[in-house]
PDB file of C-alpha atoms and ligand atoms in Angstrom:
ATOM      1  CA  MET E   1       1.795  24.213   3.527  1.00  0.00           C
ATOM      2  CA  THR E   2       0.475  21.794   5.219  1.00  0.00           C
ATOM      3  CA  LEU E   3       2.880  18.840   6.590  1.00  0.00           C
ATOM      4  CA  ILE E   4       0.469  15.523   4.934  1.00  0.00           C
ATOM      5  CA  ASP E   5       1.210  13.470   8.177  1.00  0.00           C
ATOM      6  CA  GLY E   6       1.232   9.723   7.712  1.00  0.00           C
ATOM      7  CA  LYS E   7       1.856   8.733  11.017  1.00  0.00           C
ATOM      8  CA  LYS E   8      -0.972  10.413  12.261  1.00  0.00           C
ATOM      9  CA  THR E   9      -3.861   9.917   9.996  1.00  0.00           C
ATOM     10  CA  ALA E  10      -2.166   5.957  10.408  1.00  0.00           C
ATOM     11  CA  ALA E  11      -2.197   5.821  14.260  1.00  0.00           C
ATOM     12  CA  GLU E  12      -5.937   7.421  14.402  1.00  0.00           C
ATOM     13  CA  ILE E  13      -7.470   5.373  11.924  1.00  0.00           C
ATOM     14  CA  LYS E  14      -5.799   1.874  13.853  1.00  0.00           C
ATOM     15  CA  SER E  15      -7.623   3.736  16.849  1.00  0.00           C
ATOM     16  CA  GLU E  16     -11.770   3.883  15.623  1.00  0.00           C
ATOM     17  CA  ILE E  17     -10.144   0.717  13.883  1.00  0.00           C
ATOM     18  CA  ALA E  18      -9.780  -1.101  17.087  1.00  0.00           C
ATOM     19  CA  ALA E  19     -12.864   0.481  18.514  1.00  0.00           C
ATOM     20  CA  GLU E  20     -15.627  -0.877  16.144  1.00  0.00           C
ATOM     21  CA  VAL E  21     -13.557  -4.271  16.667  1.00  0.00           C
ATOM     22  CA  GLU E  22     -13.666  -4.037  20.783  1.00  0.00           C
ATOM     23  CA  GLU E  23     -18.272  -3.621  19.890  1.00  0.00           C
ATOM     24  CA  MET E  24     -17.389  -6.749  17.362  1.00  0.00           C
ATOM     25  CA  LYS E  25     -16.192  -8.844  20.635  1.00  0.00           C
ATOM     26  CA  ALA E  26     -18.617  -6.758  22.723  1.00  0.00           C
ATOM     27  CA  ARG E  27     -22.006  -8.580  20.708  1.00  0.00           C
ATOM     28  CA  GLY E  28     -20.407 -11.944  21.193  1.00  0.00           C
ATOM     29  CA  GLU E  29     -18.592 -11.821  17.364  1.00  0.00           C
ATOM     30  CA  ARG E  30     -14.902 -12.900  16.768  1.00  0.00           C
ATOM     31  CA  ALA E  31     -12.842 -10.668  15.288  1.00  0.00           C
ATOM     32  CA  PRO E  32     -11.251 -10.486  12.083  1.00  0.00           C
ATOM     33  CA  HIS E  33      -8.034 -12.215  10.968  1.00  0.00           C
ATOM     34  CA  LEU E  34      -5.194 -11.741   9.557  1.00  0.00           C
ATOM     35  CA  ALA E  35      -3.019 -14.966   8.536  1.00  0.00           C
ATOM     36  CA  ALA E  36       0.368 -13.090   7.144  1.00  0.00           C
ATOM     37  CA  ILE E  37       2.849 -15.818   5.599  1.00  0.00           C
ATOM     38  CA  LEU E  38       6.817 -14.923   4.534  1.00  0.00           C
ATOM     39  CA  VAL E  39       9.414 -16.986   3.009  1.00  0.00           C
ATOM     40  CA  GLY E  40      13.039 -16.687   3.945  1.00  0.00           C
ATOM     41  CA  HIS E  41      14.537 -13.642   5.853  1.00  0.00           C
ATOM     42  CA  ASP E  42      15.496 -10.994   3.777  1.00  0.00           C
ATOM     43  CA  GLY E  43      16.163  -7.963   6.271  1.00  0.00           C
ATOM     44  CA  GLY E  44      13.314  -5.577   4.763  1.00  0.00           C
ATOM     45  CA  SER E  45      10.661  -8.065   4.421  1.00  0.00           C
ATOM     46  CA  GLU E  46      10.997  -9.852   7.635  1.00  0.00           C
ATOM     47  CA  THR E  47      10.540  -5.626   9.236  1.00  0.00           C
ATOM     48  CA  TYR E  48       7.096  -4.648   7.590  1.00  0.00           C
ATOM     49  CA  VAL E  49       5.500  -8.222   8.568  1.00  0.00           C
ATOM     50  CA  ALA E  50       7.183  -7.348  12.038  1.00  0.00           C
ATOM     51  CA  ASN E  51       4.761  -4.372  11.439  1.00  0.00           C
ATOM     52  CA  LYS E  52       1.838  -6.254  10.407  1.00  0.00           C
ATOM     53  CA  VAL E  53       1.345  -8.573  12.990  1.00  0.00           C
ATOM     54  CA  LYS E  54       2.264  -4.857  15.642  1.00  0.00           C
ATOM     55  CA  ALA E  55      -0.568  -3.619  13.859  1.00  0.00           C
ATOM     56  CA  CYS E  56      -2.725  -6.237  13.848  1.00  0.00           C
ATOM     57  CA  GLU E  57      -1.710  -6.339  18.304  1.00  0.00           C
ATOM     58  CA  GLU E  58      -3.273  -2.045  17.267  1.00  0.00           C
ATOM     59  CA  CYS E  59      -6.424  -2.755  16.379  1.00  0.00           C
ATOM     60  CA  GLY E  60      -7.280  -5.930  18.695  1.00  0.00           C
ATOM     61  CA  PHE E  61      -7.676  -8.512  15.424  1.00  0.00           C
ATOM     62  CA  THR E  62      -6.295 -12.354  15.739  1.00  0.00           C
ATOM     63  CA  SER E  63      -2.827 -12.802  13.725  1.00  0.00           C
ATOM     64  CA  SER E  64      -1.086 -15.310  12.614  1.00  0.00           C
ATOM     65  CA  LEU E  65       2.428 -15.602  10.985  1.00  0.00           C
ATOM     66  CA  ILE E  66       3.541 -18.218   8.790  1.00  0.00           C
ATOM     67  CA  ARG E  67       7.129 -18.899   7.778  1.00  0.00           C
ATOM     68  CA  PHE E  68       8.618 -20.494   5.623  1.00  0.00           C
ATOM     69  CA  GLU E  69      12.897 -21.572   4.736  1.00  0.00           C
ATOM     70  CA  ASP E  70      13.333 -19.893   1.073  1.00  0.00           C
ATOM     71  CA  ASP E  71      13.763 -23.409  -0.607  1.00  0.00           C
ATOM     72  CA  LEU E  72      10.768 -23.760  -0.162  1.00  0.00           C
ATOM     73  CA  THR E  73       8.633 -24.370  -3.862  1.00  0.00           C
ATOM     74  CA  GLU E  74       6.677 -23.261  -5.713  1.00  0.00           C
ATOM     75  CA  GLU E  75       3.673 -25.873  -4.980  1.00  0.00           C
ATOM     76  CA  ARG E  76       3.898 -26.504  -1.266  1.00  0.00           C
ATOM     77  CA  LEU E  77       3.733 -22.954  -0.583  1.00  0.00           C
ATOM     78  CA  ILE E  78       0.639 -22.724  -2.997  1.00  0.00           C
ATOM     79  CA  GLU E  79      -0.890 -25.974  -1.124  1.00  0.00           C
ATOM     80  CA  GLU E  80      -0.809 -23.563   2.158  1.00  0.00           C
ATOM     81  CA  ILE E  81      -2.919 -21.190  -0.056  1.00  0.00           C
ATOM     82  CA  LYS E  82      -5.351 -23.248  -0.586  1.00  0.00           C
ATOM     83  CA  ARG E  83      -5.490 -24.706   2.740  1.00  0.00           C
ATOM     84  CA  LEU E  84      -5.614 -21.259   4.460  1.00  0.00           C
ATOM     85  CA  ASN E  85      -7.900 -20.135   1.514  1.00  0.00           C
ATOM     86  CA  GLU E  86     -10.538 -23.318   3.089  1.00  0.00           C
ATOM     87  CA  ASP E  87      -9.868 -22.430   6.296  1.00  0.00           C
ATOM     88  CA  ASP E  88     -12.554 -20.492   8.361  1.00  0.00           C
ATOM     89  CA  SER E  89     -11.304 -18.625  10.779  1.00  0.00           C
ATOM     90  CA  VAL E  90      -9.084 -16.658   8.502  1.00  0.00           C
ATOM     91  CA  ASP E  91     -10.491 -13.277   7.003  1.00  0.00           C
ATOM     92  CA  GLY E  92      -7.530 -13.023   4.550  1.00  0.00           C
ATOM     93  CA  PHE E  93      -4.358 -13.352   4.404  1.00  0.00           C
ATOM     94  CA  ILE E  94      -1.278 -11.755   2.428  1.00  0.00           C
ATOM     95  CA  VAL E  95       1.920 -13.654   1.310  1.00  0.00           C
ATOM     96  CA  GLN E  96       5.064 -11.439   2.031  1.00  0.00           C
ATOM     97  CA  LEU E  97       6.767 -10.535  -1.968  1.00  0.00           C
ATOM     98  CA  PRO E  98       9.287 -10.916  -3.030  1.00  0.00           C
ATOM     99  CA  LEU E  99       9.788 -13.874  -3.597  1.00  0.00           C
ATOM    100  CA  PRO E 100      12.478 -15.825  -4.028  1.00  0.00           C
ATOM    101  CA  ARG E 101      13.550 -16.181  -8.085  1.00  0.00           C
ATOM    102  CA  HIS E 102      12.140 -20.015  -8.467  1.00  0.00           C
ATOM    103  CA  ILE E 103       8.630 -19.082  -7.462  1.00  0.00           C
ATOM    104  CA  ASP E 104       6.498 -17.303 -10.242  1.00  0.00           C
ATOM    105  CA  GLU E 105       4.831 -15.186  -8.024  1.00  0.00           C
ATOM    106  CA  GLN E 106       1.749 -14.134 -11.012  1.00  0.00           C
ATOM    107  CA  ASN E 107       0.643 -18.483 -10.165  1.00  0.00           C
ATOM    108  CA  ILE E 108       0.855 -17.224  -5.993  1.00  0.00           C
ATOM    109  CA  ILE E 109      -1.229 -14.567  -6.929  1.00  0.00           C
ATOM    110  CA  ARG E 110      -4.259 -16.851  -9.022  1.00  0.00           C
ATOM    111  CA  ALA E 111      -4.004 -19.119  -6.097  1.00  0.00           C
ATOM    112  CA  ILE E 112      -4.989 -16.702  -3.706  1.00  0.00           C
ATOM    113  CA  ASP E 113      -9.247 -16.616  -2.944  1.00  0.00           C
ATOM    114  CA  PRO E 114     -10.120 -12.566  -4.281  1.00  0.00           C
ATOM    115  CA  ALA E 115     -12.398 -12.942  -1.031  1.00  0.00           C
ATOM    116  CA  LYS E 116      -9.281 -13.350   0.756  1.00  0.00           C
ATOM    117  CA  ASP E 117      -6.814 -10.594  -1.610  1.00  0.00           C
ATOM    118  CA  VAL E 118      -6.312  -7.844   1.400  1.00  0.00           C
ATOM    119  CA  ASP E 119      -3.004  -6.756  -0.236  1.00  0.00           C
ATOM    120  CA  GLY E 120      -5.954  -6.422  -3.217  1.00  0.00           C
ATOM    121  CA  PHE E 121      -2.926  -8.254  -5.987  1.00  0.00           C
ATOM    122  CA  HIS E 122      -5.641 -11.209  -7.577  1.00  0.00           C
ATOM    123  CA  PRO E 123      -6.431  -9.718 -11.222  1.00  0.00           C
ATOM    124  CA  ILE E 124      -9.487 -10.447 -10.376  1.00  0.00           C
ATOM    125  CA  ASN E 125      -9.241  -7.523  -7.750  1.00  0.00           C
ATOM    126  CA  VAL E 126      -7.298  -5.591  -9.670  1.00  0.00           C
ATOM    127  CA  GLY E 127      -9.958  -6.252 -12.649  1.00  0.00           C
ATOM    128  CA  ARG E 128     -13.043  -4.679 -10.252  1.00  0.00           C
ATOM    129  CA  MET E 129     -11.406  -1.595  -9.209  1.00  0.00           C
ATOM    130  CA  SER E 130     -10.733  -1.163 -12.701  1.00  0.00           C
ATOM    131  CA  ILE E 131     -14.178  -1.002 -13.343  1.00  0.00           C
ATOM    132  CA  GLY E 132     -15.732   0.409 -10.049  1.00  0.00           C
ATOM    133  CA  LEU E 133     -16.543  -2.310  -8.525  1.00  0.00           C
ATOM    134  CA  PRO E 134     -16.405  -3.654  -4.622  1.00  0.00           C
ATOM    135  CA  GLY E 135     -13.378  -5.407  -4.045  1.00  0.00           C
ATOM    136  CA  PHE E 136     -10.096  -4.892  -2.288  1.00  0.00           C
ATOM    137  CA  VAL E 137      -7.349  -2.153  -2.929  1.00  0.00           C
ATOM    138  CA  SER E 138      -3.301  -2.148  -3.230  1.00  0.00           C
ATOM    139  CA  ALA E 139      -2.577  -0.618   0.418  1.00  0.00           C
ATOM    140  CA  THR E 140      -0.358   2.039  -1.105  1.00  0.00           C
ATOM    141  CA  PRO E 141      -2.607   3.385  -3.209  1.00  0.00           C
ATOM    142  CA  ALA E 142      -5.974   3.176  -1.120  1.00  0.00           C
ATOM    143  CA  GLY E 143      -3.604   4.517   1.407  1.00  0.00           C
ATOM    144  CA  ILE E 144      -3.341   7.397  -0.215  1.00  0.00           C
ATOM    145  CA  MET E 145      -6.776   8.245  -0.985  1.00  0.00           C
ATOM    146  CA  GLN E 146      -6.835   8.135   2.477  1.00  0.00           C
ATOM    147  CA  LEU E 147      -5.104  10.919   3.197  1.00  0.00           C
ATOM    148  CA  LEU E 148      -6.349  12.816   0.262  1.00  0.00           C
ATOM    149  CA  LYS E 149      -9.187  12.311   1.965  1.00  0.00           C
ATOM    150  CA  ARG E 150      -8.994  13.336   5.723  1.00  0.00           C
ATOM    151  CA  TYR E 151      -6.701  16.019   3.992  1.00  0.00           C
ATOM    152  CA  GLY E 152      -9.347  17.860   2.654  1.00  0.00           C
ATOM    153  CA  VAL E 153      -7.273  17.732  -1.394  1.00  0.00           C
ATOM    154  CA  GLU E 154      -9.709  18.775  -3.747  1.00  0.00           C
ATOM    155  CA  THR E 155      -9.002  16.105  -6.191  1.00  0.00           C
ATOM    156  CA  ARG E 156     -11.877  16.637  -8.566  1.00  0.00           C
ATOM    157  CA  GLY E 157     -10.412  18.525 -12.197  1.00  0.00           C
ATOM    158  CA  LYS E 158      -6.639  18.068 -11.017  1.00  0.00           C
ATOM    159  CA  HIS E 159      -3.913  17.443 -13.428  1.00  0.00           C
ATOM    160  CA  ALA E 160      -2.761  14.568 -11.573  1.00  0.00           C
ATOM    161  CA  VAL E 161       0.879  13.204 -13.103  1.00  0.00           C
ATOM    162  CA  VAL E 162       1.418   9.550 -11.579  1.00  0.00           C
ATOM    163  CA  LEU E 163       5.087   8.623 -12.312  1.00  0.00           C
ATOM    164  CA  GLY E 164       5.713   5.241 -11.959  1.00  0.00           C
ATOM    165  CA  ARG E 165       3.949   1.902 -13.428  1.00  0.00           C
ATOM    166  CA  SER E 166       4.310  -0.790 -11.546  1.00  0.00           C
ATOM    167  CA  ASN E 167       0.833  -3.289 -10.436  1.00  0.00           C
ATOM    168  CA  ILE E 168       1.315  -2.603  -6.658  1.00  0.00           C
ATOM    169  CA  VAL E 169       1.459   1.128  -6.966  1.00  0.00           C
ATOM    170  CA  GLY E 170       1.587   3.434 -10.013  1.00  0.00           C
ATOM    171  CA  LYS E 171      -1.215   1.320 -12.206  1.00  0.00           C
ATOM    172  CA  PRO E 172      -3.868   1.343  -9.562  1.00  0.00           C
ATOM    173  CA  MET E 173      -2.551   4.923  -8.608  1.00  0.00           C
ATOM    174  CA  ALA E 174      -4.071   6.137 -11.600  1.00  0.00           C
ATOM    175  CA  THR E 175      -7.075   3.605 -12.082  1.00  0.00           C
ATOM    176  CA  LEU E 176      -8.368   5.841  -8.526  1.00  0.00           C
ATOM    177  CA  LEU E 177      -7.645   9.480  -9.499  1.00  0.00           C
ATOM    178  CA  MET E 178      -9.447   9.024 -12.064  1.00  0.00           C
ATOM    179  CA  GLN E 179     -12.465   7.026 -11.329  1.00  0.00           C
ATOM    180  CA  LYS E 180     -15.833   9.095 -11.207  1.00  0.00           C
ATOM    181  CA  SER E 181     -15.753   9.544  -7.627  1.00  0.00           C
ATOM    182  CA  ASN E 182     -14.399  12.076  -4.086  1.00  0.00           C
ATOM    183  CA  PRO E 183     -11.685  11.556  -3.748  1.00  0.00           C
ATOM    184  CA  GLY E 184     -10.807  10.987  -8.110  1.00  0.00           C
ATOM    185  CA  ASN E 185     -12.421  12.512 -10.826  1.00  0.00           C
ATOM    186  CA  CYS E 186      -8.316  13.899 -12.165  1.00  0.00           C
ATOM    187  CA  THR E 187      -7.073  14.031 -15.227  1.00  0.00           C
ATOM    188  CA  VAL E 188      -3.849  11.857 -15.150  1.00  0.00           C
ATOM    189  CA  THR E 189      -1.024  11.360 -17.003  1.00  0.00           C
ATOM    190  CA  VAL E 190       1.851   8.085 -16.307  1.00  0.00           C
ATOM    191  CA  CYS E 191       5.409   9.087 -16.052  1.00  0.00           C
ATOM    192  CA  HIS E 192       8.445   6.457 -16.675  1.00  0.00           C
ATOM    193  CA  SER E 193      11.488   4.753 -17.530  1.00  0.00           C
ATOM    194  CA  ALA E 194      10.367   5.509 -21.464  1.00  0.00           C
ATOM    195  CA  THR E 195       9.023   8.940 -21.145  1.00  0.00           C
ATOM    196  CA  PRO E 196      10.924  11.262 -22.804  1.00  0.00           C
ATOM    197  CA  ASN E 197       9.729  15.310 -21.184  1.00  0.00           C
ATOM    198  CA  ILE E 198       8.681  13.672 -17.314  1.00  0.00           C
ATOM    199  CA  LYS E 199       9.923  17.345 -15.526  1.00  0.00           C
ATOM    200  CA  GLU E 200       7.374  19.574 -18.635  1.00  0.00           C
ATOM    201  CA  ILE E 201       4.373  16.750 -17.930  1.00  0.00           C
ATOM    202  CA  CYS E 202       6.139  16.970 -13.544  1.00  0.00           C
ATOM    203  CA  ARG E 203       5.602  20.666 -14.626  1.00  0.00           C
ATOM    204  CA  GLN E 204       2.422  20.934 -15.549  1.00  0.00           C
ATOM    205  CA  ALA E 205       0.738  18.703 -12.268  1.00  0.00           C
ATOM    206  CA  ASP E 206      -1.561  20.213  -9.895  1.00  0.00           C
ATOM    207  CA  ILE E 207      -1.038  16.553  -7.589  1.00  0.00           C
ATOM    208  CA  ILE E 208       2.326  14.638  -7.812  1.00  0.00           C
ATOM    209  CA  VAL E 209       3.077  10.969  -7.202  1.00  0.00           C
ATOM    210  CA  ALA E 210       6.522   9.480  -7.433  1.00  0.00           C
ATOM    211  CA  ALA E 211       6.601   5.779  -7.177  1.00  0.00           C
ATOM    212  CA  LEU E 212      10.029   4.866  -8.994  1.00  0.00           C
ATOM    213  CA  GLY E 213      12.376   4.732  -6.177  1.00  0.00           C
ATOM    214  CA  GLN E 214      14.768   6.683  -7.206  1.00  0.00           C
ATOM    215  CA  PRO E 215      15.874   9.303  -3.925  1.00  0.00           C
ATOM    216  CA  GLY E 216      15.632  12.672  -4.138  1.00  0.00           C
ATOM    217  CA  PHE E 217      13.636  12.644  -8.564  1.00  0.00           C
ATOM    218  CA  VAL E 218      11.490  15.021  -8.204  1.00  0.00           C
ATOM    219  CA  THR E 219      13.041  18.704  -7.746  1.00  0.00           C
ATOM    220  CA  GLU E 220      11.883  22.152  -6.825  1.00  0.00           C
ATOM    221  CA  ASP E 221      12.444  22.905 -10.667  1.00  0.00           C
ATOM    222  CA  MET E 222      10.017  20.315 -11.299  1.00  0.00           C
ATOM    223  CA  VAL E 223       6.917  21.768  -9.279  1.00  0.00           C
ATOM    224  CA  LYS E 224       4.529  24.268  -9.264  1.00  0.00           C
ATOM    225  CA  PRO E 225       3.997  26.913  -7.025  1.00  0.00           C
ATOM    226  CA  GLY E 226       0.852  25.451  -4.455  1.00  0.00           C
ATOM    227  CA  ALA E 227       1.346  21.678  -5.799  1.00  0.00           C
ATOM    228  CA  THR E 228       0.395  18.585  -3.729  1.00  0.00           C
ATOM    229  CA  VAL E 229       3.459  16.112  -3.708  1.00  0.00           C
ATOM    230  CA  ILE E 230       3.070  12.593  -2.628  1.00  0.00           C
ATOM    231  CA  ASP E 231       6.091  11.240  -1.936  1.00  0.00           C
ATOM    232  CA  VAL E 232       5.953   6.786  -1.928  1.00  0.00           C
ATOM    233  CA  GLY E 233       9.761   6.212  -2.171  1.00  0.00           C
ATOM    234  CA  THR E 234      11.465   4.557   0.488  1.00  0.00           C
ATOM    235  CA  THR E 235      14.642   3.753  -0.404  1.00  0.00           C
ATOM    236  CA  ARG E 236      17.930   3.080   2.023  1.00  0.00           C
ATOM    237  CA  VAL E 237      20.294   4.825   2.171  1.00  0.00           C
ATOM    238  CA  PRO E 238      23.783   5.207   3.742  1.00  0.00           C
ATOM    239  CA  ASP E 239      24.461   7.692   6.753  1.00  0.00           C
ATOM    240  CA  ALA E 240      26.629   7.016   8.966  1.00  0.00           C
ATOM    241  CA  SER E 241      25.175   8.652  11.524  1.00  0.00           C
ATOM    242  CA  ARG E 242      22.378   6.327  11.942  1.00  0.00           C
ATOM    243  CA  LYS E 243      23.135   2.378  14.082  1.00  0.00           C
ATOM    244  CA  SER E 244      21.800   0.696  11.574  1.00  0.00           C
ATOM    245  CA  GLY E 245      23.771   2.954   9.278  1.00  0.00           C
ATOM    246  CA  TRP E 246      21.296   4.152   6.789  1.00  0.00           C
ATOM    247  CA  ARG E 247      17.926   6.041   6.482  1.00  0.00           C
ATOM    248  CA  LEU E 248      15.023   6.279   4.475  1.00  0.00           C
ATOM    249  CA  ARG E 249      14.905   8.592   1.709  1.00  0.00           C
ATOM    250  CA  GLY E 250      11.849   9.106   0.089  1.00  0.00           C
ATOM    251  CA  ASP E 251      11.542  10.131  -4.145  1.00  0.00           C
ATOM    252  CA  VAL E 252      11.031  13.672  -3.790  1.00  0.00           C
ATOM    253  CA  ASP E 253      13.890  17.042  -2.838  1.00  0.00           C
ATOM    254  CA  PHE E 254      11.426  17.107  -0.128  1.00  0.00           C
ATOM    255  CA  ASP E 255      14.796  19.668   2.193  1.00  0.00           C
ATOM    256  CA  ASN E 256      13.581  21.933  -1.857  1.00  0.00           C
ATOM    257  CA  VAL E 257      10.136  21.436  -2.527  1.00  0.00           C
ATOM    258  CA  ALA E 258       8.586  21.384   0.834  1.00  0.00           C
ATOM    259  CA  GLU E 259       7.787  24.723   0.541  1.00  0.00           C
ATOM    260  CA  LYS E 260       6.471  25.111  -2.899  1.00  0.00           C
ATOM    261  CA  CYS E 261       3.772  23.102  -2.693  1.00  0.00           C
ATOM    262  CA  GLU E 262      -0.334  23.492  -0.418  1.00  0.00           C
ATOM    263  CA  PHE E 263       0.313  19.514   0.701  1.00  0.00           C
ATOM    264  CA  ILE E 264       3.185  17.789   1.293  1.00  0.00           C
ATOM    265  CA  THR E 265       4.322  14.046   2.307  1.00  0.00           C
ATOM    266  CA  PRO E 266       6.878  13.317   4.863  1.00  0.00           C
ATOM    267  CA  VAL E 267      10.012  10.079   4.404  1.00  0.00           C
ATOM    268  CA  PRO E 268       9.264   8.519   6.889  1.00  0.00           C
ATOM    269  CA  GLY E 269       5.715   9.274   8.025  1.00  0.00           C
ATOM    270  CA  GLY E 270       3.870   9.817   5.422  1.00  0.00           C
ATOM    271  CA  VAL E 271       2.431   7.033   2.873  1.00  0.00           C
ATOM    272  CA  GLY E 272       4.787   4.485   4.499  1.00  0.00           C
ATOM    273  CA  PRO E 273       2.010   4.550   7.649  1.00  0.00           C
ATOM    274  CA  MET E 274      -0.511   4.139   5.928  1.00  0.00           C
ATOM    275  CA  THR E 275       0.103   0.618   3.662  1.00  0.00           C
ATOM    276  CA  ILE E 276      -0.218  -1.055   6.857  1.00  0.00           C
ATOM    277  CA  CYS E 277      -3.809   0.551   8.177  1.00  0.00           C
ATOM    278  CA  SER E 278      -4.607   0.258   4.816  1.00  0.00           C
ATOM    279  CA  LEU E 279      -4.388  -3.798   5.477  1.00  0.00           C
ATOM    280  CA  MET E 280      -5.975  -3.402   8.225  1.00  0.00           C
ATOM    281  CA  ILE E 281      -8.442  -1.800   7.388  1.00  0.00           C
ATOM    282  CA  ASN E 282      -9.675  -4.332   3.715  1.00  0.00           C
ATOM    283  CA  THR E 283      -9.541  -7.417   6.357  1.00  0.00           C
ATOM    284  CA  LEU E 284     -12.377  -5.257   8.741  1.00  0.00           C
ATOM    285  CA  ILE E 285     -14.202  -5.697   5.543  1.00  0.00           C
ATOM    286  CA  ALA E 286     -13.276  -9.284   4.980  1.00  0.00           C
ATOM    287  CA  ARG E 287     -14.361  -9.956   8.517  1.00  0.00           C
ATOM    288  CA  LYS E 288     -17.411  -7.702   8.493  1.00  0.00           C
ATOM    289  CA  ASP E 289     -19.045  -6.076   4.610  1.00  0.00           C
ATOM    290  CA  ASN E 290     -16.658  -8.609   2.059  1.00  0.00           C
ATOM    291  CA  PRO E 291     -18.218  -7.648  -0.804  1.00  0.00           C
ATOM    292  CA  TYR E 292     -17.468 -11.365  -1.995  1.00  0.00           C
ATOM    293  CA  LYS E 293     -20.092 -13.361   0.455  1.00  0.00           C
TER     294      LYS E 293
HETATM  295  N1  GUN K   1       6.495  -6.105  -0.342  1.00  0.00           N
HETATM  296  C1  GUN K   1       6.316  -4.777  -0.480  1.00  0.00           C
HETATM  297  N2  GUN K   1       5.254  -4.533  -0.485  1.00  0.00           N
HETATM  298  C2  GUN K   1       3.870  -6.108  -0.382  1.00  0.00           C
HETATM  299  C3  GUN K   1       2.496  -5.508   0.725  1.00  0.00           C
HETATM  300  O1  GUN K   1       1.935  -4.338   0.679  1.00  0.00           O
HETATM  301  N3  GUN K   1       2.202  -6.659   0.581  1.00  0.00           N
HETATM  302  C4  GUN K   1       2.941  -7.094  -0.109  1.00  0.00           C
HETATM  303  N4  GUN K   1       2.235  -9.015   0.186  1.00  0.00           N
HETATM  304  N5  GUN K   1       3.735  -7.288  -0.019  1.00  0.00           N
HETATM  305  C5  GUN K   1       4.377  -6.200  -0.660  1.00  0.00           C
END
């Protein structure tokens, strides 16, 4: 069994990016600039955004954090997005989700210029990815593709089972795994809450990507010997032995599943660190090789 070390891989990629940014600066070019909009004070979102700002520092990027209180109107948020769309000093920006309930997320995503949508959430970027055109790909699935590539996981002709059909992970993951590329060329099955025989389907999988948000869902009896298991789950579960009172738990029963696998990602330290890394890659592309320019 090989443990896929996302923390180490993310650190390697960030240092590769930092070296490239150093070269850009040495040529007198401006460093990439990522802006993040954070609405309200959700604990998880605060942590994610703080980690994104920290990753920008590690890569030598400029970052801006724009904060609003959660009584912000949709109109005011769209106004801010339009300002960022037009600001030539900003290469890419994200609006941290979830947003307060009175704001329509899809209206917000549609307001972002696809050329600056480094989250890859805009319908134009989703559409371009699905037909294999260059654009920005959602960070978590892009990070998983990097891990498969860097660990040399064979994907061609393999049966990949994706658990979960979210717009951010499950759907783009399935699209990328079936793409005519390497990694890619998988036969893909997507399972979700209305799939009756998930266990049976998982047992046929060469690759399982678990993105359901149900801690410990993938058990030992669902995994074929020699399979590759990628765990996207990051649910906070109570843990009295921690100062915080919680720990992160994945969608895979790691302790019992790991020994059956050829490759497996841990939680934490697997997919999680790669997600922010993909955002850094997208921001560098937005600055340097923007597919829309
Ligand atoms: N909330 C959870 N994941 C993400 C993400 O990748 N991007 C944004 N903008 N919000 C999120």
